[in-house]
Coordinates of C-alpha atoms in Angstrom, one line a residue:
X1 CA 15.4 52.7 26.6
X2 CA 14.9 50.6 29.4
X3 CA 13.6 46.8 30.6
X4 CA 11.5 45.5 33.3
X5 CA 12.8 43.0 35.5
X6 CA 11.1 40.0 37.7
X7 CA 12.6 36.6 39.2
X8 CA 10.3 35.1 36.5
X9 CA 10.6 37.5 33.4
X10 CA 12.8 39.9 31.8
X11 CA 11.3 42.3 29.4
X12 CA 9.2 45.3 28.2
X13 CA 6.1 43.8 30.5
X14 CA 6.0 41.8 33.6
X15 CA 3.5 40.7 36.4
X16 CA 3.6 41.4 40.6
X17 CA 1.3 40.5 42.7
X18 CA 0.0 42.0 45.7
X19 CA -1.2 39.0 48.5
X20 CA -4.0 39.1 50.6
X21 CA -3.9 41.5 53.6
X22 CA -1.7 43.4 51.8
X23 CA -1.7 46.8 49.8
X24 CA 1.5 46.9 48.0
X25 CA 3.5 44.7 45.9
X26 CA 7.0 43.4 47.3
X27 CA 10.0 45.5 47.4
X28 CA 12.7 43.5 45.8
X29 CA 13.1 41.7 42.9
X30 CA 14.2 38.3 44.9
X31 CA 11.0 38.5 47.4
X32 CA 9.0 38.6 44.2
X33 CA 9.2 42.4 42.9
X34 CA 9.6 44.7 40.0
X35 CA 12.8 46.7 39.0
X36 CA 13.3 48.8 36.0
X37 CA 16.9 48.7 34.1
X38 CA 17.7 51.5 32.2
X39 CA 19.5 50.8 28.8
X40 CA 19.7 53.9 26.4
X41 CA 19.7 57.3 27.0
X42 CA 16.1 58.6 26.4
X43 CA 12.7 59.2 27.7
X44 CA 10.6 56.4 28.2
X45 CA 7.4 55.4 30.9
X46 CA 6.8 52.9 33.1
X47 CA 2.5 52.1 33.7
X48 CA 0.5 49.6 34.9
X49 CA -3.3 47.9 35.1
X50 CA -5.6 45.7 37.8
X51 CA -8.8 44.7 36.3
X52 CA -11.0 46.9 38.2
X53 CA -8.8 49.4 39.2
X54 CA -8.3 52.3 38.0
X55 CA -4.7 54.4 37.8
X56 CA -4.6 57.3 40.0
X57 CA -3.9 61.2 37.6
X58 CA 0.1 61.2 39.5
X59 CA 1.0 58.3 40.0
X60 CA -0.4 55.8 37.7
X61 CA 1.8 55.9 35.1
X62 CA 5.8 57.1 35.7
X63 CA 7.9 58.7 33.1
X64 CA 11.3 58.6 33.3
X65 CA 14.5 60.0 31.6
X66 CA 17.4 58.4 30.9
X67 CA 20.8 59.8 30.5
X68 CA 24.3 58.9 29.8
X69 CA 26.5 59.4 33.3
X70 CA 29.5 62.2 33.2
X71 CA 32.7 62.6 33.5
X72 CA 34.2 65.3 35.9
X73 CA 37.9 66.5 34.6
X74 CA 39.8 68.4 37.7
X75 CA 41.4 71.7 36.1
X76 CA 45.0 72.2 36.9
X77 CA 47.6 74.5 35.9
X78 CA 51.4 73.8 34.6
X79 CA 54.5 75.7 33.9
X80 CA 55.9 75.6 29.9
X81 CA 58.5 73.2 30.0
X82 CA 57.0 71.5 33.3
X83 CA 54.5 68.7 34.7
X84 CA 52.1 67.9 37.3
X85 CA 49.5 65.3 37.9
X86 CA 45.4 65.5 36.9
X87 CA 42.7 63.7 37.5
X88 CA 39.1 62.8 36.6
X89 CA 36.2 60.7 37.5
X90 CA 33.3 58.9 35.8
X91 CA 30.3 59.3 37.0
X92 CA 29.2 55.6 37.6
X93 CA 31.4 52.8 38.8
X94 CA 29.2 49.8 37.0
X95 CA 30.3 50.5 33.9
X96 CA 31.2 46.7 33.3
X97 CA 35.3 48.0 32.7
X98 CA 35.9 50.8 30.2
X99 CA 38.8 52.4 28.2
X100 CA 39.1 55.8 29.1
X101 CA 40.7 58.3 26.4
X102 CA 41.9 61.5 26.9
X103 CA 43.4 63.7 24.0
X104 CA 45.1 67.0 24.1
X105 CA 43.7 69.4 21.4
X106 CA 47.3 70.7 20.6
X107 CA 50.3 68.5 21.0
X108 CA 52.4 71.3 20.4
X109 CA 51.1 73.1 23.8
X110 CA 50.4 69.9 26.3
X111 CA 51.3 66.4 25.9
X112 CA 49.3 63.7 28.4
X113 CA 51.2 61.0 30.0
X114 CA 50.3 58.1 32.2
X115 CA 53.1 58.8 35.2
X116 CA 55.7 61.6 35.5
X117 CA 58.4 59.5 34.2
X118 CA 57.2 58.6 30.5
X119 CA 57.0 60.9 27.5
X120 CA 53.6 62.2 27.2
X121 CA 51.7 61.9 23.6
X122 CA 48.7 63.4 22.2
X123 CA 46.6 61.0 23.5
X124 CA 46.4 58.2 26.4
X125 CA 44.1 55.4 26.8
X126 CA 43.3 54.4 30.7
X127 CA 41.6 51.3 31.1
X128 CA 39.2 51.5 34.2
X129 CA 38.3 47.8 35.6
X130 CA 33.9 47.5 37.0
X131 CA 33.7 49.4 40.2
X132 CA 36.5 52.6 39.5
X133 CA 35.4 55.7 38.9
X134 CA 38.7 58.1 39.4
X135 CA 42.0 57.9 37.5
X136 CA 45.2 60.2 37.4
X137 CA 47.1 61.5 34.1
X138 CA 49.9 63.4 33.7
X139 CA 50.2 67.0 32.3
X140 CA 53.7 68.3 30.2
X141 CA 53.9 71.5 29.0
X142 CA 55.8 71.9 26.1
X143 CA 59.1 74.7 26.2
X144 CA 59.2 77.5 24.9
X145 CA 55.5 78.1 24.3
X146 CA 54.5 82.2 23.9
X147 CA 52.9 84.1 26.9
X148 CA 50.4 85.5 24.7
X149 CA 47.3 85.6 27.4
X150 CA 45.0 82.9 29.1
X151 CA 42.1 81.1 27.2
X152 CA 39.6 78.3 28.0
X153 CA 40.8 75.4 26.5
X154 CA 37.9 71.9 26.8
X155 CA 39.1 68.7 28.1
X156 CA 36.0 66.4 27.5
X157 CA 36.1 62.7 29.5
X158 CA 33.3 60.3 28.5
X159 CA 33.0 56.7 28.7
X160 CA 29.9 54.6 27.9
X161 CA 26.6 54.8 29.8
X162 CA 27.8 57.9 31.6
X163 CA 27.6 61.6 30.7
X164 CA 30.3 63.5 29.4
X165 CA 32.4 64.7 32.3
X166 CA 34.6 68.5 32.0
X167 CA 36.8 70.8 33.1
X168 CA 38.1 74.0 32.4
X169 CA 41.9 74.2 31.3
X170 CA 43.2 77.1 30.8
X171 CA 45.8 77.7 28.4
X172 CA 47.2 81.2 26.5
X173 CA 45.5 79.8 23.4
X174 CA 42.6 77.6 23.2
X175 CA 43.9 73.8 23.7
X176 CA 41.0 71.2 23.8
X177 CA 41.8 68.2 26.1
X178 CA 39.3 65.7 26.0
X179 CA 38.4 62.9 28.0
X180 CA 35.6 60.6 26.7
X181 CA 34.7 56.9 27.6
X182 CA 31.6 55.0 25.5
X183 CA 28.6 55.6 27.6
X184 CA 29.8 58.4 29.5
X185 CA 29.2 61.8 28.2
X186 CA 32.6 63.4 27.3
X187 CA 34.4 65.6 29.9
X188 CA 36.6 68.7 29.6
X189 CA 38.6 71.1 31.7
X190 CA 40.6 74.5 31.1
X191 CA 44.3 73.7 32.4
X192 CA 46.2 76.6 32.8
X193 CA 49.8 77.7 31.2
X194 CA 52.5 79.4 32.8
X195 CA 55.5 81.2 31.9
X196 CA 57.7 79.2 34.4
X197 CA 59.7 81.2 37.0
X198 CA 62.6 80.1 39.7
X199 CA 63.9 81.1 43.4
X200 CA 66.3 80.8 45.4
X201 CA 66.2 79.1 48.9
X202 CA 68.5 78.5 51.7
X203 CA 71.0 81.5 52.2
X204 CA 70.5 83.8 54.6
X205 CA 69.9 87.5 54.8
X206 CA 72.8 88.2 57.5
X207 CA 76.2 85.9 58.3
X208 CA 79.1 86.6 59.6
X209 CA 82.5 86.5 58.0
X210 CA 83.5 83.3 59.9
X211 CA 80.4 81.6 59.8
X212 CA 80.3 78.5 57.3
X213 CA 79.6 78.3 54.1
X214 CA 75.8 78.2 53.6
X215 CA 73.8 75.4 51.2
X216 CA 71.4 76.5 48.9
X217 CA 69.0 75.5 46.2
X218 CA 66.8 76.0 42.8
X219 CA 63.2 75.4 42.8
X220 CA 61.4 76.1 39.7
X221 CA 57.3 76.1 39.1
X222 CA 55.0 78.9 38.6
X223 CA 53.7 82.4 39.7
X224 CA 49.9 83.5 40.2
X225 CA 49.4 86.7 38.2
X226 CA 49.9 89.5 41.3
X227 CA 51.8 87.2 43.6
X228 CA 55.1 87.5 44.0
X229 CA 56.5 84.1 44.9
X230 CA 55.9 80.4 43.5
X231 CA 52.8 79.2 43.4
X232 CA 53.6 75.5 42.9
X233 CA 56.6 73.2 42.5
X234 CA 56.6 71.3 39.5
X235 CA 59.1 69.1 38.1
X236 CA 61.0 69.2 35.1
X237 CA 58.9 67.4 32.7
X238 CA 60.0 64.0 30.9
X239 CA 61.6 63.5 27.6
X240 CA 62.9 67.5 28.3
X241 CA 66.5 68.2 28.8
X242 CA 67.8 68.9 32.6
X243 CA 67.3 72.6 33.2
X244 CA 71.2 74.6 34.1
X245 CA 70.6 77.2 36.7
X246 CA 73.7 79.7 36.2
X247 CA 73.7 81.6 39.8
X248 CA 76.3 84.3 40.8
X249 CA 77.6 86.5 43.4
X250 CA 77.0 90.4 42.7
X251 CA 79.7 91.8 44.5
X252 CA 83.1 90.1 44.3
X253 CA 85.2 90.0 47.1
X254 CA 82.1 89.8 49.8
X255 CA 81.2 85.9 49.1
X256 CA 81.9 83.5 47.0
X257 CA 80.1 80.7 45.3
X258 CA 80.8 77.0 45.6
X259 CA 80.2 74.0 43.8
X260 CA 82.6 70.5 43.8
X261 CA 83.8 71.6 40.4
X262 CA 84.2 75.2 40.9
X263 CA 84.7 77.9 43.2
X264 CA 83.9 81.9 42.2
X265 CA 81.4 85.1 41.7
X266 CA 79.9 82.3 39.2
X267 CA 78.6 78.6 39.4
X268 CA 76.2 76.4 37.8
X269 CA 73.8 73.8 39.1
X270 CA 71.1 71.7 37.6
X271 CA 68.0 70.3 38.0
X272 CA 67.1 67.0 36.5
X273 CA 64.6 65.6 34.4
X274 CA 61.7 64.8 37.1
X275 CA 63.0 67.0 39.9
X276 CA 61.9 70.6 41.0
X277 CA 64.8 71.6 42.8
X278 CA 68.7 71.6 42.7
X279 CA 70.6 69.3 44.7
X280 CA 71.1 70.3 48.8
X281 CA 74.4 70.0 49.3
X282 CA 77.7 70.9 47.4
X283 CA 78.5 67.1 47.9
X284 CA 75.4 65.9 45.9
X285 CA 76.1 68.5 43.2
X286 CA 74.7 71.7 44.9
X287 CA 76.0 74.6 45.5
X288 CA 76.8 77.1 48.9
X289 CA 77.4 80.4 49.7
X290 CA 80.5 81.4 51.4
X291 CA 81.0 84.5 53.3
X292 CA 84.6 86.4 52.7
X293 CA 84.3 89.8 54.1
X294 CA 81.7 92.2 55.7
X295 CA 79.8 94.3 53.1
X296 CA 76.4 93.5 51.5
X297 CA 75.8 91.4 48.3
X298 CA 73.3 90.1 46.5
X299 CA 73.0 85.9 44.6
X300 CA 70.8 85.9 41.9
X301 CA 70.4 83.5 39.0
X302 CA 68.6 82.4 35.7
X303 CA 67.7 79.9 33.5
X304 CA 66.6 80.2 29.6
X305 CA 62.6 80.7 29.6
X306 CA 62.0 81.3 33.3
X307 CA 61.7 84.5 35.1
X308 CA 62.8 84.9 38.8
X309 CA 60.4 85.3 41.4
X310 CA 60.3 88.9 42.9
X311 CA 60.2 87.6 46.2
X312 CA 63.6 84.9 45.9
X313 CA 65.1 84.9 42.0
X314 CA 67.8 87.0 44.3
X315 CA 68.9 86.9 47.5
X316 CA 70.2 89.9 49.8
X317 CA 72.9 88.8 52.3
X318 CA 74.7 91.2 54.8
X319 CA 77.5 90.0 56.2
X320 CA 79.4 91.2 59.4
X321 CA 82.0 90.1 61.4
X322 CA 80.8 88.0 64.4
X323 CA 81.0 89.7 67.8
X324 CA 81.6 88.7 71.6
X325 CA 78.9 88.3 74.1
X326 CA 80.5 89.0 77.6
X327 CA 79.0 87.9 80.8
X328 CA 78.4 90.2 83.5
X329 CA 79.8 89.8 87.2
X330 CA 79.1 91.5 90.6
X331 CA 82.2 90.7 93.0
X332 CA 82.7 92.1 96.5
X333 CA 86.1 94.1 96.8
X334 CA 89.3 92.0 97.6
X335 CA 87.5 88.6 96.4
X336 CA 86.8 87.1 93.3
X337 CA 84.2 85.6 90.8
X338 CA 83.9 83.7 87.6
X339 CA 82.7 85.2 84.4
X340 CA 83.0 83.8 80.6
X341 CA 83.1 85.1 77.6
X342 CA 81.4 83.6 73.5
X343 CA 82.4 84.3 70.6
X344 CA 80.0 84.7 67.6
X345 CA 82.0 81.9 65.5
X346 CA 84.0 79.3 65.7
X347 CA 85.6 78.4 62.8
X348 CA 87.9 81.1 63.8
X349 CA 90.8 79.2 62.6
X350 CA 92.7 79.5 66.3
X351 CA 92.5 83.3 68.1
X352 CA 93.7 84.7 70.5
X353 CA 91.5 86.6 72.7
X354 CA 92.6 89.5 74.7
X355 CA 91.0 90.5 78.0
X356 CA 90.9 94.1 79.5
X357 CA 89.7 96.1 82.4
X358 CA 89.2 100.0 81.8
X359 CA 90.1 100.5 85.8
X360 CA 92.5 97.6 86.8
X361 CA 92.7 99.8 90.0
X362 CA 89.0 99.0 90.8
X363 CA 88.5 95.4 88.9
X364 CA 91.1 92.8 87.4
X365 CA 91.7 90.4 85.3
X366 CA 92.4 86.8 85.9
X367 CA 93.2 83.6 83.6
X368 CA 91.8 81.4 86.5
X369 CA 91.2 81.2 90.3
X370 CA 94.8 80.9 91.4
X371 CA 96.4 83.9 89.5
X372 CA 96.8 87.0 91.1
X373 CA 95.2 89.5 88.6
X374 CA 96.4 92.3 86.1
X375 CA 95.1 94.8 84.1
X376 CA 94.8 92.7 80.7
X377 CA 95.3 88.7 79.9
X378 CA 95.5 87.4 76.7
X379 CA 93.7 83.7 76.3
X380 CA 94.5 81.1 73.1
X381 CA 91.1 79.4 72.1
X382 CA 91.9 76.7 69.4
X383 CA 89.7 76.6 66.5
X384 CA 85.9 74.8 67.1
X385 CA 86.4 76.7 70.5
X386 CA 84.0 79.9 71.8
X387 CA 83.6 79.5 75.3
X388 CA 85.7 81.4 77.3
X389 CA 86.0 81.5 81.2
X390 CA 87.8 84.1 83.4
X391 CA 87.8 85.6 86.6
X392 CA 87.2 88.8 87.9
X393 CA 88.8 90.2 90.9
X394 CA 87.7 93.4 92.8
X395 CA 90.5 95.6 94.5
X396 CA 90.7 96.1 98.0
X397 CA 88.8 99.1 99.8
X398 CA 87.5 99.8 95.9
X399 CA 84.1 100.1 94.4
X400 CA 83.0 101.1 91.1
X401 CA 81.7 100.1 87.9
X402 CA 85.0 99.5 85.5
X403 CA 84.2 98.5 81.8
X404 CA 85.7 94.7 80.7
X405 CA 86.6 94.9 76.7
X406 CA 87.3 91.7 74.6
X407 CA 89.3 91.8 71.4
X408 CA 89.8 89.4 68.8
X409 CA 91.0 89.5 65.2
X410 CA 88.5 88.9 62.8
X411 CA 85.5 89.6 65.8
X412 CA 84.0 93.0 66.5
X413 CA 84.8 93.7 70.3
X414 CA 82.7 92.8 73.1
X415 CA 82.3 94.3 76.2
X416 CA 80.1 95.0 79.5
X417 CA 80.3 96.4 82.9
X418 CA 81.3 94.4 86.3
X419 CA 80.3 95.9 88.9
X420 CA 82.6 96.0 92.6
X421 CA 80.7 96.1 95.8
X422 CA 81.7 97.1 99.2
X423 CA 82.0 93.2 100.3
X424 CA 80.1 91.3 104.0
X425 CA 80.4 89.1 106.5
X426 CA 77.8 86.3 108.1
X427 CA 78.1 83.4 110.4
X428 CA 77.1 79.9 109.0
X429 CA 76.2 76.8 110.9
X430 CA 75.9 78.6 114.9
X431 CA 72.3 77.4 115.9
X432 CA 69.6 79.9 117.4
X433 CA 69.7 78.0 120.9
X434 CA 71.7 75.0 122.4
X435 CA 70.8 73.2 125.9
X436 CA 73.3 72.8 128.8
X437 CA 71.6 69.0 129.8
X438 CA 72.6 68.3 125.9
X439 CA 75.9 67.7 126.9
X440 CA 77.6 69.4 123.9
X441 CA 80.8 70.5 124.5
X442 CA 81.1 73.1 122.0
X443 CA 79.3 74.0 118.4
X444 CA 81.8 74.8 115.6
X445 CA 80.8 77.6 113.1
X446 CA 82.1 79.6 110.4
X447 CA 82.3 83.1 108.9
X448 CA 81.4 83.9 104.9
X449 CA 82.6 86.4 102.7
X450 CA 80.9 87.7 99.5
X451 CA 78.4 90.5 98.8
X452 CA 75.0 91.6 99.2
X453 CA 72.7 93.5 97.2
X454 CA 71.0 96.4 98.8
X455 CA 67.5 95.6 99.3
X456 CA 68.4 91.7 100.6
X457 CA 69.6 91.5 103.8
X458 CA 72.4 88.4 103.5
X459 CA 75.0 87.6 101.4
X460 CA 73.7 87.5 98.1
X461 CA 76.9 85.2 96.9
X462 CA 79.8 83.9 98.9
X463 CA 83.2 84.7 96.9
X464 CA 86.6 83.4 97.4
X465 CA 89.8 86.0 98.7
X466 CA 91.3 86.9 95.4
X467 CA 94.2 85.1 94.3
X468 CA 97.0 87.9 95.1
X469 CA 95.1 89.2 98.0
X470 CA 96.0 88.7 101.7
X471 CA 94.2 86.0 104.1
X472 CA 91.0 87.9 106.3
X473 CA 91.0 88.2 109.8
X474 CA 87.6 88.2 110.9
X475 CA 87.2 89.1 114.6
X476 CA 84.5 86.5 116.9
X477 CA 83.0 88.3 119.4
X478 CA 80.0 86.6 122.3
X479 CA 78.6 89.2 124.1
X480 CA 78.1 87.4 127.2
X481 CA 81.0 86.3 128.6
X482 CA 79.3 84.4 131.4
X483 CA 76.6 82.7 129.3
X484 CA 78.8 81.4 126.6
X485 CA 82.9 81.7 125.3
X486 CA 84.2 81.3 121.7
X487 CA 87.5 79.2 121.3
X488 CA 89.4 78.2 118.9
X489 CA 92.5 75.9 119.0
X490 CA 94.6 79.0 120.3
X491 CA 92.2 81.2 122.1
X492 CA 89.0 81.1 124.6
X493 CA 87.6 84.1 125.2
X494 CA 84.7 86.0 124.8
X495 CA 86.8 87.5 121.4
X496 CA 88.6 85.0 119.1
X497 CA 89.6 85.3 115.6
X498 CA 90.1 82.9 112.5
X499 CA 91.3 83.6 109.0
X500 CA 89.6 83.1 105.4
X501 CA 92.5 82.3 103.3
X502 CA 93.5 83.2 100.5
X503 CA 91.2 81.3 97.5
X504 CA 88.4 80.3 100.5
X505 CA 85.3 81.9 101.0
X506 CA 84.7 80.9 104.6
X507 CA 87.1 80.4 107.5
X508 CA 87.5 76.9 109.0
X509 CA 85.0 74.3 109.8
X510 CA 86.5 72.8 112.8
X511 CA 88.8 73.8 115.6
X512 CA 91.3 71.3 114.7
X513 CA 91.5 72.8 111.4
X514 CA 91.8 76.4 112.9
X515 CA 88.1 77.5 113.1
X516 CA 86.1 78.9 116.1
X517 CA 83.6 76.7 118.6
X518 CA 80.8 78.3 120.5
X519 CA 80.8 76.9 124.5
X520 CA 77.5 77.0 126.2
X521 CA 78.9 78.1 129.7
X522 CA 74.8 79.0 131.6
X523 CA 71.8 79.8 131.2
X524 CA 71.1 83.2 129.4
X525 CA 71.6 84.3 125.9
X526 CA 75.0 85.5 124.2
X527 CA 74.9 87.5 120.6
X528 CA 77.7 86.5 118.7
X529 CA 79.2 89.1 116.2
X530 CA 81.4 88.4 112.9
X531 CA 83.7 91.5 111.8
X532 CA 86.3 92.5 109.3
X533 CA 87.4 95.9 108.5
X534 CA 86.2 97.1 105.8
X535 CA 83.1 94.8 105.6
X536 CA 79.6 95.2 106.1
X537 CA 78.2 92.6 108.9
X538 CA 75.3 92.0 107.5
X539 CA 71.6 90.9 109.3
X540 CA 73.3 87.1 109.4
X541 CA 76.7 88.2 110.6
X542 CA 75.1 89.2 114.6
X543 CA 73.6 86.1 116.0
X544 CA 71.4 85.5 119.2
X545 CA 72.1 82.5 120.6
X546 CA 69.7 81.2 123.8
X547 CA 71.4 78.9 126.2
X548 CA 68.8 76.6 127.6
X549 CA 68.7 74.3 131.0

């Protein structure tokens, strides 16, 4: 059952002594100790005698039992027709190397391999070097096998010195694995078989009829009773045959299907021995979706022996035609602003796009900034194109809210609202004081045009005169004479005017180029005013300006 073990001896009795000024006998074998080396499994004691001593009732003598180490089997479960990886453990690494079998109970059900790519058999040996415990093995479900209800099916492991290791398989009828080793008690497991099911992955519940085609794929594995999608991937097992996934398109005329070798309501992919999935792309052998028209339509598929998953053996796509997202403008009457356009696609093949105001007496349409406007453009956007820029112009002495719609064959129209404001006027660059010893001369400045929003008190935007529109006058007035004049290259006065032109959002920066000066004249303070009919002079059109010493 078991051997005592000394530096000295080896053998069913042994000495240790215990020196002076001590009260126990050494700890280790190598500093002059006792061990105890169990051999078989059994029941056996360990006791021992001083002459005068005598043993103590508990602890005087030690029994001990000794048993063979197990073997723990992992359960698993596996699709008919399928594979996936197991594994066990012995329950004691110093088994001094051991050959570990494991044997299915029914090759017709399950066949063990070594690695995914071999042909399983009813049996496989695994030889485990001193020191390993765990090991991997390979389960394959045979085709075709009946869904006739789960059972516990044992799967012993044993090797020897250890206890038999287990786990529960489960299978629809009882299929003993077993997995034993010499010394080890044997193991076993219930693996589970499923009826193996497919989906579908990749194409999308709404498209567009110009979007592209769409990749999709096959993934097979199995489903938990009451859930309604796969469980697990597993591949197609080795020495089986590829598995041909016939998918099609309910509704002909909505999409198509496409493969490299055909195009239709009706295509075929596969999935190879060792894979779980079809290919990705129609290049590698895949297959795509393409969308033809607007309408709803469903892709399903099968294969022999597997049931679709309720949540993706089909796939419900709706497809529309793409629309137009429109930008929204604000633009001050008589000027103009940029706006664009998307479109929802752009395989489009070439379009063009046309481009029209409800009210072209309120708001126009321009191609670009130096066009005078009209009610309606039409714009040519090459294929791989959907950006679209414009302009929008407001009409003089007109405000309003006129509606912009976009058209486009093959697109569903696009619109929104642009919105014309009554536009303003503010003076840039005049300073809030100037000093007479300074020496300046004069202080150029210029008037803006745009538009403000109601509850901000300057020009929210500045915006060019319209293209088609007539130059601005804007009137320059100082208020005090005395303290300071305006000039400009052809007037000095305490009222002088300039022009925005045409395309420009302010008048000119410099005399020279036919813009307006301020002249410090004495000391005081002069408010200097910007106006143009028709204009709001907003907070920043009326500026104080204090002439120091």
């Amino acid at each position: 059952m078991g051997r005592l073990i000394t530096t000295a001896r080896t053998g069913d009795t042994v000495t240790v002594q215990i020196p002076v000024g001590g009260y126990d006998s050494p700890y280790t074998v190598a500093t002059g100790g006792v061990a105890f080396d169990p051999l078989t499994a059994g029941t056996t004691t360990v006791t021992g005698s001083i002459p005068g001593f005598d043993p103590t009732p508990t602890g005087g003598t030690r029994p001990v039992t000794i048993s063979a180490p197990g073997i723990t089997v992992s359960a698993r479960t596996v699709g008919t027709g399928l594979q996936r990886v197991a594994d066990a453990s012995l329950g004691a690494s110093n088994h001094g190397g051991v050959d570990v079998v494991i044997t299915s109970g029914d090759p017709s059900m399950v066949l063990i391999a070594p690695d995914q790519n071999t042909v399983g058999d009813d049996s496989l040996v695994v030889t485990l070097p001193n020191g390993q415990t765990y090991f991997t093995y390979y389960l394959q479900a045979l085709e075709g096998v009946a869904d006739t209800g789960v059972a516990s099916v044992p799967v012993t492991v044993s090797a020897p010195g250890f206890t038999t290791g287990s786990a529960t398989h489960t299978l629809r009828r009882p299929v003993p694995v077993t997995v034993s080793a010499p010394g080890f008690t044997t193991g076993s497991a219930t693996h589970t078989l499923r009826r193996p099911a497919f989906d579908i992955n990749g194409i999308p519940t709404t498209t567009t009829t110009l979007s592209d085609s769409a990749p999709f794929y096959v993934r097979v594995g199995y489903q938990q009773p009451g859930y309604n999608f796969l469980w697990e991937t597993q591949a197609v097992r080795a020495g089986a045959q590829p598995l041909t996934v016939t998918v099609w398109n309910v509704t002909p005329g909505v999409g198509r299907l496409i493969t490299t070798v055909r195009t239709g309501d009706t295509v075929t992919v596969q999935i190879p021995v060792g894979g779980y999935d079809s290919p990705y792309s129609v290049a590698t052998g895949g297959a795509a979706f393409d969308p033809l028209t607007a309408g709803t339509t469903t892709v399903t598929g099968s294969i022999p022996g597997f049931d679709p998953t309720p949540d993706g053996g089909s796939r419900n796509v709706t497809i529309s035609a793409p629309g137009i997202t429109v930008s929204a403008a604000t633009v001050g009457s008589g000027l103009q602003r940029g706006a664009s356009l998307s479109l929802g696609a752009s395989n489009h093949g070439g379009v063009n796009v046309t481009i029209r105001s409800t009210n072209p007496a309120v708001a126009q349409v321009a191609p670009d900034a130096t066009t005078p406007g009209t009610d309606s453009i039409v714009v040519s956007v090459p294929n791989g194109n959907t950006y679209v820029p414009f302009y929008v112009q407001g009409m003089e002495g007109q405000t309003g809210s006129p509606q912009f719609i976009v058209r486009a064959n093959g697109f569903t129209d696009g619109s929104t609202v642009m919105t014309v404001l009554q536009p303003a006027v503010d003076i840039a660059s005049l300073p809030s004081s100037v000093s007479l010893s300074s020496g300046a001369d004069s202080i150029p400045f210029n008037a803006r045009v745009g538009y403000e929003l109601p509850s901000y008190s300057g020009l929210w935007e500045v915006q060019d005169v319209r293209a088609g529109g007539t130059p601005l006058t804007v009137t320059l007035t100082s208020s005090a004479a005395g303290v300071a004049s305006l000039l400009t290259s052809v007037q000095t006065g305490a009222t002088v005017t300039v022009q925005i032109a045409v395309g420009a959002y302010r008048s000119p920066t410099t005399v020279a180029t036919g813009g307006a000066a301020f002249k410090p004249l004495a000391e005081g303070a002069s408010t200097v005013t910007a106006s143009i009919p028709g204009f709001i002079t907003n907070t920043n059109g009326i500026r104080t300006v204090t002439v120091n010493p």
